mmCIF file of C-alpha atoms in Angstrom:
data_model
loop_
_atom_site.group_PDB
_atom_site.id
_atom_site.type_symbol
_atom_site.label_atom_id
_atom_site.label_comp_id
_atom_site.label_asym_id
_atom_site.label_seq_id
_atom_site.Cartn_x
_atom_site.Cartn_y
_atom_site.Cartn_z
ATOM 1 C CA UNK A 1 -0.185 -0.117 -0.035
ATOM 2 C CA UNK A 2 1.434 3.311 -0.873
ATOM 3 C CA UNK A 3 2.076 6.347 1.569
ATOM 4 C CA UNK A 4 -0.138 8.955 1.672
ATOM 5 C CA UNK A 5 1.983 12.316 2.322
ATOM 6 C CA UNK A 6 4.882 13.720 0.662
ATOM 7 C CA UNK A 7 6.958 13.682 3.444
ATOM 8 C CA UNK A 8 10.899 12.928 2.382
ATOM 9 C CA UNK A 9 10.624 9.520 3.651
ATOM 10 C CA UNK A 10 7.690 8.718 1.879
ATOM 11 C CA UNK A 11 9.385 6.119 -0.422
ATOM 12 C CA UNK A 12 11.498 4.742 1.783
ATOM 13 C CA UNK A 13 11.809 1.083 1.468
ATOM 14 C CA UNK A 14 10.041 -1.317 3.948
ATOM 15 C CA UNK A 15 14.005 -2.273 5.585
ATOM 16 C CA UNK A 16 14.085 1.535 6.676
ATOM 17 C CA UNK A 17 10.905 1.175 8.334
ATOM 18 C CA UNK A 18 10.835 -0.514 12.128
ATOM 19 C CA UNK A 19 8.688 -3.028 12.907
ATOM 20 C CA UNK A 20 7.729 -0.451 15.974
ATOM 21 C CA UNK A 21 6.925 2.417 13.357
ATOM 22 C CA UNK A 22 4.859 -0.196 11.644
ATOM 23 C CA UNK A 23 2.585 -1.587 14.402
ATOM 24 C CA UNK A 24 2.320 2.091 16.177
ATOM 25 C CA UNK A 25 0.951 3.426 12.948
ATOM 26 C CA UNK A 26 -1.793 0.983 13.362
ATOM 27 C CA UNK A 27 -2.542 1.172 16.942
ATOM 28 C CA UNK A 28 -6.272 1.555 17.558
ATOM 29 C CA UNK A 29 -6.663 0.753 14.027
ATOM 30 C CA UNK A 30 -6.620 3.730 11.170
ATOM 31 C CA UNK A 31 -10.186 4.964 10.937
ATOM 32 C CA UNK A 32 -12.649 7.046 12.914
ATOM 33 C CA UNK A 33 -15.993 8.530 12.537
ATOM 34 C CA UNK A 34 -15.928 12.780 12.101
ATOM 35 C CA UNK A 35 -19.171 15.015 12.934
ATOM 36 C CA UNK A 36 -20.278 17.117 10.159
ATOM 37 C CA UNK A 37 -23.200 18.599 12.139
ATOM 38 C CA UNK A 38 -22.684 20.510 15.583
ATOM 39 C CA UNK A 39 -23.336 18.563 18.807
ATOM 40 C CA UNK A 40 -22.580 20.986 21.522
ATOM 41 C CA UNK A 41 -25.970 22.373 22.768
ATOM 42 C CA UNK A 42 -29.462 21.050 23.613
ATOM 43 C CA UNK A 43 -30.935 22.694 20.371
ATOM 44 C CA UNK A 44 -27.945 20.939 18.372
ATOM 45 C CA UNK A 45 -29.111 17.455 20.200
ATOM 46 C CA UNK A 46 -32.596 18.205 19.248
ATOM 47 C CA UNK A 47 -31.953 18.903 15.789
ATOM 48 C CA UNK A 48 -29.802 16.045 15.244
ATOM 49 C CA UNK A 49 -31.137 13.234 17.215
ATOM 50 C CA UNK A 50 -34.854 13.087 19.256
ATOM 51 C CA UNK A 51 -37.125 14.725 18.335
ATOM 52 C CA UNK A 52 -35.761 16.259 15.045
ATOM 53 C CA UNK A 53 -34.812 13.383 13.736
ATOM 54 C CA UNK A 54 -37.915 11.819 13.402
ATOM 55 C CA UNK A 55 -38.957 14.432 10.735
ATOM 56 C CA UNK A 56 -36.555 13.382 8.745
ATOM 57 C CA UNK A 57 -36.755 9.751 9.224
ATOM 58 C CA UNK A 58 -40.833 10.121 8.580
ATOM 59 C CA UNK A 59 -39.933 11.905 4.976
ATOM 60 C CA UNK A 60 -37.586 9.177 4.193
ATOM 61 C CA UNK A 61 -40.549 6.796 4.911
ATOM 62 C CA UNK A 62 -42.593 8.565 2.876
ATOM 63 C CA UNK A 63 -40.046 8.933 -0.089
ATOM 64 C CA UNK A 64 -36.675 6.771 0.334
ATOM 65 C CA UNK A 65 -34.559 8.376 -2.562
ATOM 66 C CA UNK A 66 -34.646 11.237 0.082
ATOM 67 C CA UNK A 67 -32.139 9.256 2.093
ATOM 68 C CA UNK A 68 -29.550 10.428 -0.646
ATOM 69 C CA UNK A 69 -29.838 13.759 0.766
ATOM 70 C CA UNK A 70 -30.310 13.300 4.068
ATOM 71 C CA UNK A 71 -27.802 10.213 5.110
ATOM 72 C CA UNK A 72 -24.180 9.429 4.290
ATOM 73 C CA UNK A 73 -25.168 6.382 2.223
ATOM 74 C CA UNK A 74 -25.260 7.973 -1.127
ATOM 75 C CA UNK A 75 -21.521 9.075 -0.654
ATOM 76 C CA UNK A 76 -20.552 5.723 1.124
ATOM 77 C CA UNK A 77 -18.319 2.974 -0.238
ATOM 78 C CA UNK A 78 -18.150 -0.161 1.749
ATOM 79 C CA UNK A 79 -14.798 -2.340 1.360
ATOM 80 C CA UNK A 80 -15.736 -5.718 1.144
ATOM 81 C CA UNK A 81 -13.572 -8.719 1.697
ATOM 82 C CA UNK A 82 -13.896 -12.642 2.934
ATOM 83 C CA UNK A 83 -9.899 -12.497 3.464
ATOM 84 C CA UNK A 84 -8.735 -15.056 1.126
ATOM 85 C CA UNK A 85 -6.396 -13.357 -1.126
ATOM 86 C CA UNK A 86 -4.649 -10.617 1.096
ATOM 87 C CA UNK A 87 -2.009 -8.963 -0.766
ATOM 88 C CA UNK A 88 0.721 -11.833 -1.059
ATOM 89 C CA UNK A 89 -0.455 -13.284 2.027
ATOM 90 C CA UNK A 90 -3.079 -15.183 0.560
ATOM 91 C CA UNK A 91 -6.140 -17.048 2.800
ATOM 92 C CA UNK A 92 -5.491 -15.056 5.966
ATOM 93 C CA UNK A 93 -9.290 -14.645 6.966
ATOM 94 C CA UNK A 94 -11.411 -12.090 7.601
ATOM 95 C CA UNK A 95 -9.876 -10.467 11.033
ATOM 96 C CA UNK A 96 -6.395 -10.531 9.664
ATOM 97 C CA UNK A 97 -7.641 -8.785 6.419
ATOM 98 C CA UNK A 98 -9.372 -5.673 8.422
ATOM 99 C CA UNK A 99 -5.746 -3.632 8.439
ATOM 100 C CA UNK A 100 -5.852 -3.870 4.364
ATOM 101 C CA UNK A 101 -9.129 -3.288 4.309
ATOM 102 C CA UNK A 102 -8.938 0.113 7.180
ATOM 103 C CA UNK A 103 -5.834 0.996 4.856
ATOM 104 C CA UNK A 104 -8.387 0.740 1.709
ATOM 105 C CA UNK A 105 -10.935 2.868 3.391
ATOM 106 C CA UNK A 106 -8.414 5.808 4.564
ATOM 107 C CA UNK A 107 -7.288 5.682 1.024
ATOM 108 C CA UNK A 108 -10.984 6.569 -0.470
ATOM 109 C CA UNK A 109 -11.068 8.980 2.073
ATOM 110 C CA UNK A 110 -7.257 10.635 1.094
ATOM 111 C CA UNK A 111 -7.568 10.846 -2.543
ATOM 112 C CA UNK A 112 -11.287 11.247 -3.002
ATOM 113 C CA UNK A 113 -12.939 12.668 -0.135
ATOM 114 C CA UNK A 114 -15.284 9.757 -0.005
ATOM 115 C CA UNK A 115 -16.259 8.171 3.129
ATOM 116 C CA UNK A 116 -15.778 4.298 3.216
ATOM 117 C CA UNK A 117 -15.716 1.753 6.219
ATOM 118 C CA UNK A 118 -14.696 -1.731 5.848
ATOM 119 C CA UNK A 119 -16.729 -5.161 6.126
ATOM 120 C CA UNK A 120 -14.908 -8.479 6.422
ATOM 121 C CA UNK A 121 -17.224 -11.265 6.382
ATOM 122 C CA UNK A 122 -16.757 -14.608 8.021
ATOM 123 C CA UNK A 123 -17.627 -16.868 5.194
ATOM 124 C CA UNK A 124 -15.946 -17.943 1.966
ATOM 125 C CA UNK A 125 -19.539 -19.206 0.501
ATOM 126 C CA UNK A 126 -20.401 -17.377 -2.245
ATOM 127 C CA UNK A 127 -24.159 -17.507 -1.922
ATOM 128 C CA UNK A 128 -23.778 -16.085 1.564
ATOM 129 C CA UNK A 129 -21.428 -12.946 0.409
ATOM 130 C CA UNK A 130 -23.965 -12.058 -1.864
ATOM 131 C CA UNK A 131 -26.881 -12.220 -0.039
ATOM 132 C CA UNK A 132 -25.522 -10.193 2.843
ATOM 133 C CA UNK A 133 -24.341 -7.356 0.518
ATOM 134 C CA UNK A 134 -27.788 -7.295 -1.035
ATOM 135 C CA UNK A 135 -29.573 -7.070 2.501
ATOM 136 C CA UNK A 136 -27.029 -4.326 3.533
ATOM 137 C CA UNK A 137 -27.411 -2.461 0.754
ATOM 138 C CA UNK A 138 -29.858 0.319 2.204
ATOM 139 C CA UNK A 139 -26.471 1.184 4.107
ATOM 140 C CA UNK A 140 -24.169 2.137 1.252
ATOM 141 C CA UNK A 141 -23.722 3.457 -2.079
ATOM 142 C CA UNK A 142 -21.341 1.449 -3.764
ATOM 143 C CA UNK A 143 -19.347 -1.791 -3.084
ATOM 144 C CA UNK A 144 -15.537 -2.048 -3.581
ATOM 145 C CA UNK A 145 -14.684 -5.925 -3.378
ATOM 146 C CA UNK A 146 -11.357 -6.682 -2.041
ATOM 147 C CA UNK A 147 -9.063 -9.530 -1.749
ATOM 148 C CA UNK A 148 -11.376 -12.187 -2.887
ATOM 149 C CA UNK A 149 -9.485 -15.070 -4.207
ATOM 150 C CA UNK A 150 -10.373 -16.630 -8.087
ATOM 151 C CA UNK A 151 -12.226 -17.976 -9.399
ATOM 152 C CA UNK A 152 -14.746 -16.727 -6.892
ATOM 153 C CA UNK A 153 -14.215 -13.310 -7.161
ATOM 154 C CA UNK A 154 -15.214 -13.420 -10.772
ATOM 155 C CA UNK A 155 -19.090 -14.933 -9.557
ATOM 156 C CA UNK A 156 -19.268 -12.920 -6.619
ATOM 157 C CA UNK A 157 -18.541 -9.551 -8.700
ATOM 158 C CA UNK A 158 -20.720 -10.545 -11.515
ATOM 159 C CA UNK A 159 -24.076 -11.230 -8.896
ATOM 160 C CA UNK A 160 -22.981 -8.519 -6.858
ATOM 161 C CA UNK A 161 -23.629 -6.328 -10.211
ATOM 162 C CA UNK A 162 -26.708 -8.359 -11.016
ATOM 163 C CA UNK A 163 -28.463 -7.933 -7.533
ATOM 164 C CA UNK A 164 -27.436 -3.971 -6.562
ATOM 165 C CA UNK A 165 -28.384 -0.909 -8.454
ATOM 166 C CA UNK A 166 -25.366 1.013 -7.643
ATOM 167 C CA UNK A 167 -21.622 0.608 -8.709
ATOM 168 C CA UNK A 168 -19.555 -2.516 -7.883
ATOM 169 C CA UNK A 169 -15.745 -3.299 -8.640
ATOM 170 C CA UNK A 170 -13.578 -5.705 -7.584
ATOM 171 C CA UNK A 171 -10.428 -3.534 -7.183
ATOM 172 C CA UNK A 172 -7.680 -6.695 -7.318
ATOM 173 C CA UNK A 173 -9.005 -7.067 -10.731
ATOM 174 C CA UNK A 174 -10.286 -3.766 -12.427
ATOM 175 C CA UNK A 175 -7.999 -1.652 -10.388
ATOM 176 C CA UNK A 176 -4.976 -3.023 -11.432
ATOM 177 C CA UNK A 177 -6.075 -3.456 -15.110
ATOM 178 C CA UNK A 178 -6.828 0.412 -15.154
ATOM 179 C CA UNK A 179 -3.358 1.265 -14.357
ATOM 180 C CA UNK A 180 -1.778 -1.180 -16.014
ATOM 181 C CA UNK A 181 -3.826 0.013 -19.419
ATOM 182 C CA UNK A 182 -2.405 3.761 -18.448
ATOM 183 C CA UNK A 183 1.199 2.566 -17.980
ATOM 184 C CA UNK A 184 1.351 0.910 -20.811
ATOM 185 C CA UNK A 185 0.252 3.684 -23.043
ATOM 186 C CA UNK A 186 2.451 5.611 -21.531
ATOM 187 C CA UNK A 187 5.475 3.109 -22.045
ATOM 188 C CA UNK A 188 4.508 3.379 -25.853
ATOM 189 C CA UNK A 189 3.847 6.769 -26.041
ATOM 190 C CA UNK A 190 7.514 6.998 -24.738
ATOM 191 C CA UNK A 191 8.487 4.751 -27.403
ATOM 192 C CA UNK A 192 6.668 6.351 -30.233
ATOM 193 C CA UNK A 193 4.474 3.475 -31.146
ATOM 194 C CA UNK A 194 0.812 2.260 -30.588
ATOM 195 C CA UNK A 195 -0.499 -0.507 -28.227
ATOM 196 C CA UNK A 196 -2.410 -2.034 -30.715
ATOM 197 C CA UNK A 197 0.842 -4.104 -32.415
ATOM 198 C CA UNK A 198 2.428 -5.017 -29.210
ATOM 199 C CA UNK A 199 2.853 -8.754 -28.472
ATOM 200 C CA UNK A 200 1.720 -9.027 -24.306
ATOM 201 C CA UNK A 201 2.508 -11.911 -22.475
ATOM 202 C CA UNK A 202 0.528 -11.734 -18.961
ATOM 203 C CA UNK A 203 1.644 -13.624 -16.107
ATOM 204 C CA UNK A 204 -0.863 -14.560 -13.837
ATOM 205 C CA UNK A 205 -4.366 -15.971 -15.090
ATOM 206 C CA UNK A 206 -5.928 -15.056 -11.743
ATOM 207 C CA UNK A 207 -8.121 -12.054 -10.700
ATOM 208 C CA UNK A 208 -5.535 -9.426 -11.896
ATOM 209 C CA UNK A 209 -4.590 -11.265 -15.064
ATOM 210 C CA UNK A 210 -7.547 -11.711 -16.281
ATOM 211 C CA UNK A 211 -9.025 -8.375 -15.753
ATOM 212 C CA UNK A 212 -5.868 -6.724 -17.180
ATOM 213 C CA UNK A 213 -5.995 -9.083 -20.410
ATOM 214 C CA UNK A 214 -9.753 -7.983 -20.882
ATOM 215 C CA UNK A 215 -8.880 -4.212 -20.616
ATOM 216 C CA UNK A 216 -5.928 -4.633 -23.122
ATOM 217 C CA UNK A 217 -8.056 -6.354 -25.925
ATOM 218 C CA UNK A 218 -10.661 -3.716 -25.112
ATOM 219 C CA UNK A 219 -8.512 -1.225 -25.661
ATOM 220 C CA UNK A 220 -7.105 -2.409 -29.126
ATOM 221 C CA UNK A 221 -4.139 -4.756 -28.292
ATOM 222 C CA UNK A 222 -4.450 -7.787 -30.652
ATOM 223 C CA UNK A 223 -1.802 -10.431 -29.377
ATOM 224 C CA UNK A 224 -2.374 -11.260 -25.843
ATOM 225 C CA UNK A 225 -0.971 -14.480 -24.590
ATOM 226 C CA UNK A 226 -1.423 -15.697 -20.924
ATOM 227 C CA UNK A 227 0.469 -17.787 -18.635
ATOM 228 C CA UNK A 228 -0.935 -19.919 -15.922
ATOM 229 C CA UNK A 229 1.170 -21.922 -13.757
ATOM 230 C CA UNK A 230 1.050 -24.916 -15.975
ATOM 231 C CA UNK A 231 2.113 -22.973 -19.067
ATOM 232 C CA UNK A 232 0.647 -21.046 -21.862
ATOM 233 C CA UNK A 233 -3.296 -20.834 -21.453
ATOM 234 C CA UNK A 234 -4.611 -22.177 -24.731
ATOM 235 C CA UNK A 235 -7.591 -23.682 -26.508
ATOM 236 C CA UNK A 236 -5.862 -27.163 -26.675
ATOM 237 C CA UNK A 237 -5.621 -27.601 -23.012
ATOM 238 C CA UNK A 238 -8.117 -29.870 -20.732
ATOM 239 C CA UNK A 239 -7.433 -28.524 -17.909
ATOM 240 C CA UNK A 240 -8.907 -25.420 -17.581
ATOM 241 C CA UNK A 241 -11.379 -23.849 -15.810
ATOM 242 C CA UNK A 242 -14.249 -22.091 -16.946
ATOM 243 C CA UNK A 243 -12.783 -18.555 -17.042
ATOM 244 C CA UNK A 244 -9.545 -19.831 -18.639
ATOM 245 C CA UNK A 245 -11.078 -21.547 -21.296
ATOM 246 C CA UNK A 246 -13.228 -18.676 -22.171
ATOM 247 C CA UNK A 247 -10.078 -16.645 -22.067
ATOM 248 C CA UNK A 248 -8.221 -19.258 -24.228
ATOM 249 C CA UNK A 249 -10.952 -18.346 -27.397
ATOM 250 C CA UNK A 250 -9.631 -14.405 -27.081
ATOM 251 C CA UNK A 251 -5.911 -14.996 -26.837
ATOM 252 C CA UNK A 252 -2.814 -16.329 -27.827
ATOM 253 C CA UNK A 253 -3.484 -15.590 -31.467
ATOM 254 C CA UNK A 254 -0.370 -17.043 -32.989
ATOM 255 C CA UNK A 255 -1.315 -20.675 -31.245
ATOM 256 C CA UNK A 256 1.517 -20.756 -28.994
ATOM 257 C CA UNK A 257 2.262 -23.849 -26.863
ATOM 258 C CA UNK A 258 4.770 -24.475 -23.734
ATOM 259 C CA UNK A 259 5.491 -22.202 -21.027
ATOM 260 C CA UNK A 260 7.167 -18.665 -20.201
ATOM 261 C CA UNK A 261 10.207 -19.502 -22.572
ATOM 262 C CA UNK A 262 8.117 -19.970 -25.813
ATOM 263 C CA UNK A 263 5.890 -17.139 -24.740
ATOM 264 C CA UNK A 264 8.269 -14.614 -24.364
ATOM 265 C CA UNK A 265 10.501 -15.287 -27.123
ATOM 266 C CA UNK A 266 10.027 -12.087 -29.200
ATOM 267 C CA UNK A 267 7.543 -10.527 -27.248
ATOM 268 C CA UNK A 268 7.278 -6.888 -26.734
ATOM 269 C CA UNK A 269 5.354 -6.811 -23.177
ATOM 270 C CA UNK A 270 5.843 -8.573 -19.997
ATOM 271 C CA UNK A 271 3.109 -8.184 -17.490
ATOM 272 C CA UNK A 272 3.682 -9.990 -14.147
ATOM 273 C CA UNK A 273 0.777 -10.665 -12.085
ATOM 274 C CA UNK A 274 1.567 -13.729 -10.469
ATOM 275 C CA UNK A 275 4.187 -14.787 -7.525
ATOM 276 C CA UNK A 276 6.091 -16.825 -10.014
ATOM 277 C CA UNK A 277 9.677 -15.692 -10.877
ATOM 278 C CA UNK A 278 10.652 -15.198 -14.204
ATOM 279 C CA UNK A 279 14.442 -16.539 -15.114
ATOM 280 C CA UNK A 280 17.231 -13.631 -16.698
ATOM 281 C CA UNK A 281 17.400 -15.391 -19.831
ATOM 282 C CA UNK A 282 13.732 -15.415 -20.876
ATOM 283 C CA UNK A 283 14.029 -11.571 -20.379
ATOM 284 C CA UNK A 284 16.827 -11.482 -22.539
ATOM 285 C CA UNK A 285 14.603 -13.314 -25.382
ATOM 286 C CA UNK A 286 12.072 -10.677 -25.707
ATOM 287 C CA UNK A 287 12.189 -7.976 -28.625
ATOM 288 C CA UNK A 288 14.042 -5.065 -28.680
ATOM 289 C CA UNK A 289 12.753 -2.181 -26.387
ATOM 290 C CA UNK A 290 11.011 -4.435 -24.771
ATOM 291 C CA UNK A 291 8.307 -3.354 -21.877
ATOM 292 C CA UNK A 292 8.462 -5.477 -18.624
ATOM 293 C CA UNK A 293 5.963 -4.637 -15.676
ATOM 294 C CA UNK A 294 7.041 -6.877 -12.923
ATOM 295 C CA UNK A 295 3.943 -6.029 -10.568
ATOM 296 C CA UNK A 296 4.242 -8.841 -7.625
ATOM 297 C CA UNK A 297 4.876 -7.196 -4.628
ATOM 298 C CA UNK A 298 7.203 -7.156 -2.501
ATOM 299 C CA UNK A 299 9.023 -9.218 -4.451
ATOM 300 C CA UNK A 300 8.971 -8.883 -8.406
ATOM 301 C CA UNK A 301 9.048 -11.378 -10.716
ATOM 302 C CA UNK A 302 12.372 -10.090 -11.959
ATOM 303 C CA UNK A 303 14.271 -7.800 -10.218
ATOM 304 C CA UNK A 304 14.113 -4.223 -11.758
ATOM 305 C CA UNK A 305 17.605 -3.690 -12.165
ATOM 306 C CA UNK A 306 18.229 -6.778 -13.713
ATOM 307 C CA UNK A 307 15.318 -6.498 -15.899
ATOM 308 C CA UNK A 308 16.506 -3.071 -17.365
ATOM 309 C CA UNK A 309 19.644 -4.613 -18.751
ATOM 310 C CA UNK A 310 17.520 -5.600 -21.406
ATOM 311 C CA UNK A 311 14.273 -3.651 -21.373
ATOM 312 C CA UNK A 312 13.626 -0.165 -22.351
ATOM 313 C CA UNK A 313 10.771 0.629 -19.479
ATOM 314 C CA UNK A 314 10.628 -1.363 -16.397
ATOM 315 C CA UNK A 315 7.626 -0.812 -13.839
ATOM 316 C CA UNK A 316 6.885 -2.369 -10.501
ATOM 317 C CA UNK A 317 4.622 -2.110 -8.075
ATOM 318 C CA UNK A 318 6.944 -0.646 -5.436
ATOM 319 C CA UNK A 319 7.343 2.405 -4.460
ATOM 320 C CA UNK A 320 11.173 2.669 -3.930
ATOM 321 C CA UNK A 321 11.508 2.069 -8.269
ATOM 322 C CA UNK A 322 10.764 4.112 -11.177
ATOM 323 C CA UNK A 323 6.941 3.747 -12.732
ATOM 324 C CA UNK A 324 5.199 2.339 -9.667
ATOM 325 C CA UNK A 325 1.903 0.765 -10.692
ATOM 326 C CA UNK A 326 -0.352 1.321 -8.197
ATOM 327 C CA UNK A 327 -4.388 0.756 -7.632
ATOM 328 C CA UNK A 328 -4.589 3.918 -6.112
ATOM 329 C CA UNK A 329 -4.144 5.867 -9.103
ATOM 330 C CA UNK A 330 -7.600 4.469 -10.168
ATOM 331 C CA UNK A 331 -9.954 3.554 -7.343
ATOM 332 C CA UNK A 332 -10.781 6.557 -5.391
ATOM 333 C CA UNK A 333 -11.386 8.425 -8.778
ATOM 334 C CA UNK A 334 -13.388 5.533 -10.424
ATOM 335 C CA UNK A 335 -15.982 5.564 -7.521
ATOM 336 C CA UNK A 336 -15.905 9.369 -6.911
ATOM 337 C CA UNK A 337 -17.067 9.722 -10.665
ATOM 338 C CA UNK A 338 -19.342 7.078 -10.839
ATOM 339 C CA UNK A 339 -21.025 8.180 -7.494
ATOM 340 C CA UNK A 340 -20.861 12.021 -8.551
ATOM 341 C CA UNK A 341 -22.683 10.622 -11.607
ATOM 342 C CA UNK A 342 -25.047 8.868 -9.980
ATOM 343 C CA UNK A 343 -24.133 5.377 -12.091
ATOM 344 C CA UNK A 344 -25.863 2.507 -11.319
ATOM 345 C CA UNK A 345 -22.754 0.648 -12.259
ATOM 346 C CA UNK A 346 -18.784 0.991 -13.677
ATOM 347 C CA UNK A 347 -18.816 -0.172 -17.044
ATOM 348 C CA UNK A 348 -15.778 -0.919 -19.432
ATOM 349 C CA UNK A 349 -15.951 2.463 -21.111
ATOM 350 C CA UNK A 350 -15.642 4.140 -17.712
ATOM 351 C CA UNK A 351 -12.332 2.157 -16.706
ATOM 352 C CA UNK A 352 -11.086 2.801 -20.251
ATOM 353 C CA UNK A 353 -11.782 6.639 -19.774
ATOM 354 C CA UNK A 354 -9.894 6.252 -16.317
ATOM 355 C CA UNK A 355 -6.867 4.975 -17.689
ATOM 356 C CA UNK A 356 -6.773 7.696 -20.254
ATOM 357 C CA UNK A 357 -7.262 10.178 -17.604
ATOM 358 C CA UNK A 358 -4.550 9.218 -15.484
ATOM 359 C CA UNK A 359 -1.904 9.236 -18.537
ATOM 360 C CA UNK A 360 -3.454 12.392 -19.016
ATOM 361 C CA UNK A 361 -2.045 14.113 -15.883
ATOM 362 C CA UNK A 362 1.811 13.275 -16.764
ATOM 363 C CA UNK A 363 0.842 13.772 -20.798
ATOM 364 C CA UNK A 364 3.586 16.454 -21.032
ATOM 365 C CA UNK A 365 6.214 14.787 -18.741
ATOM 366 C CA UNK A 366 6.353 11.309 -20.087
ATOM 367 C CA UNK A 367 9.776 9.566 -19.763
ATOM 368 C CA UNK A 368 11.100 5.821 -19.726
ATOM 369 C CA UNK A 369 11.188 6.570 -15.993
ATOM 370 C CA UNK A 370 7.747 8.486 -15.627
ATOM 371 C CA UNK A 371 5.079 6.631 -17.698
ATOM 372 C CA UNK A 372 2.293 7.415 -14.872
ATOM 373 C CA UNK A 373 1.951 9.695 -12.606
ATOM 374 C CA UNK A 374 3.199 9.428 -8.551
ATOM 375 C CA UNK A 375 0.530 7.518 -6.636
ATOM 376 C CA UNK A 376 0.706 10.871 -4.269
ATOM 377 C CA UNK A 377 -0.083 13.078 -7.152
ATOM 378 C CA UNK A 378 -3.332 15.292 -6.121
ATOM 379 C CA UNK A 379 -4.400 15.928 -9.770
ATOM 380 C CA UNK A 380 -4.824 12.318 -10.494
ATOM 381 C CA UNK A 381 -8.205 11.373 -8.133
ATOM 382 C CA UNK A 382 -9.824 14.683 -9.889
ATOM 383 C CA UNK A 383 -9.066 14.041 -13.584
ATOM 384 C CA UNK A 384 -10.123 10.357 -12.917
ATOM 385 C CA UNK A 385 -13.434 11.214 -11.386
ATOM 386 C CA UNK A 386 -14.489 13.824 -13.967
ATOM 387 C CA UNK A 387 -13.413 11.408 -16.912
ATOM 388 C CA UNK A 388 -15.467 8.560 -15.428
ATOM 389 C CA UNK A 389 -18.721 10.614 -14.576
ATOM 390 C CA UNK A 390 -18.359 11.983 -18.055
ATOM 391 C CA UNK A 391 -18.304 8.039 -19.745
ATOM 392 C CA UNK A 392 -21.200 7.142 -17.087
ATOM 393 C CA UNK A 393 -23.367 9.927 -18.693
ATOM 394 C CA UNK A 394 -22.301 9.471 -22.283
ATOM 395 C CA UNK A 395 -23.117 5.540 -21.934
ATOM 396 C CA UNK A 396 -26.224 6.324 -20.395
ATOM 397 C CA UNK A 397 -25.893 4.541 -17.013
ATOM 398 C CA UNK A 398 -25.791 7.880 -14.984
#
């Protein structure tokens, strides 16, 4: 998770931060509730609570739409997880996931001014998760699904979107995909070429890998090859789950078989979204002016300094190397824009608009070590929100 201040040590690596500092920063949690109305006098109390509040409740009972105006629900994002795919820690359970969800809620407030609360669910049952969110719907305005394992995350997101009339997004999928598209567009612009003709290898067929593949295809990339733990995802394989089998119908246009060596030979782009390491010689086999996004965190698939021996542009998910590809560039503005527009859902067009907006912030500042803005750049969230809201209106989902 990125730091959220411009302090001198904002890009400090984890080795420079003590355990005492880390635990002190989480003591008592990272969130609190602040009042937006005074509670200093008896009059204040009579307005904010009984008897005055009863008038507002009666009005909402007669017209439920008034809840958007007279409660915080219309601007409240819930960050929902079952703790099954937390960071690189895996299935650590809902309670252990809570510090991460609190952090996500804090980022919503810091970068988009949105109130957000974490909800961690003590169940892995898809039906129970979906039903819980349906029952809680009167309490919130949008749902950020977080750290839910694949392939369950695909079904959960699909069903929650179908069931609710509000913006829903699994950030591990789509936040990652939005920023990856922005970064790839930025890298291609630096090199003076378009993304359409790039040969892209996506390592990882989980939540992020599938979403990144989808958004790259939607943005016009014609040649995407996906790798999972057993090799190239292709139509000839009989061991693919439903999600990967469908992906195989839209990827690997050259019909490659084998593993990472066969996929990376002559490739223009490596996109790492798995915990698997990639050997130096495989990066060396890529095409000239290669682009490497080694995004596993905290340990990239290949060390950036090693990748730079062969690649023209290198990015990671870490803050202590150039070109940090971080979801915080996307999700605060995406949800703010969707809520500003009153959008009922978040579309592919809104995601692509978000990616374009991220890149627009540094359009005149691009270079090999700056293909996306800093996660701390205050221009990003407003630009993304404006673009997403405009796309929502243009697509008729507002």
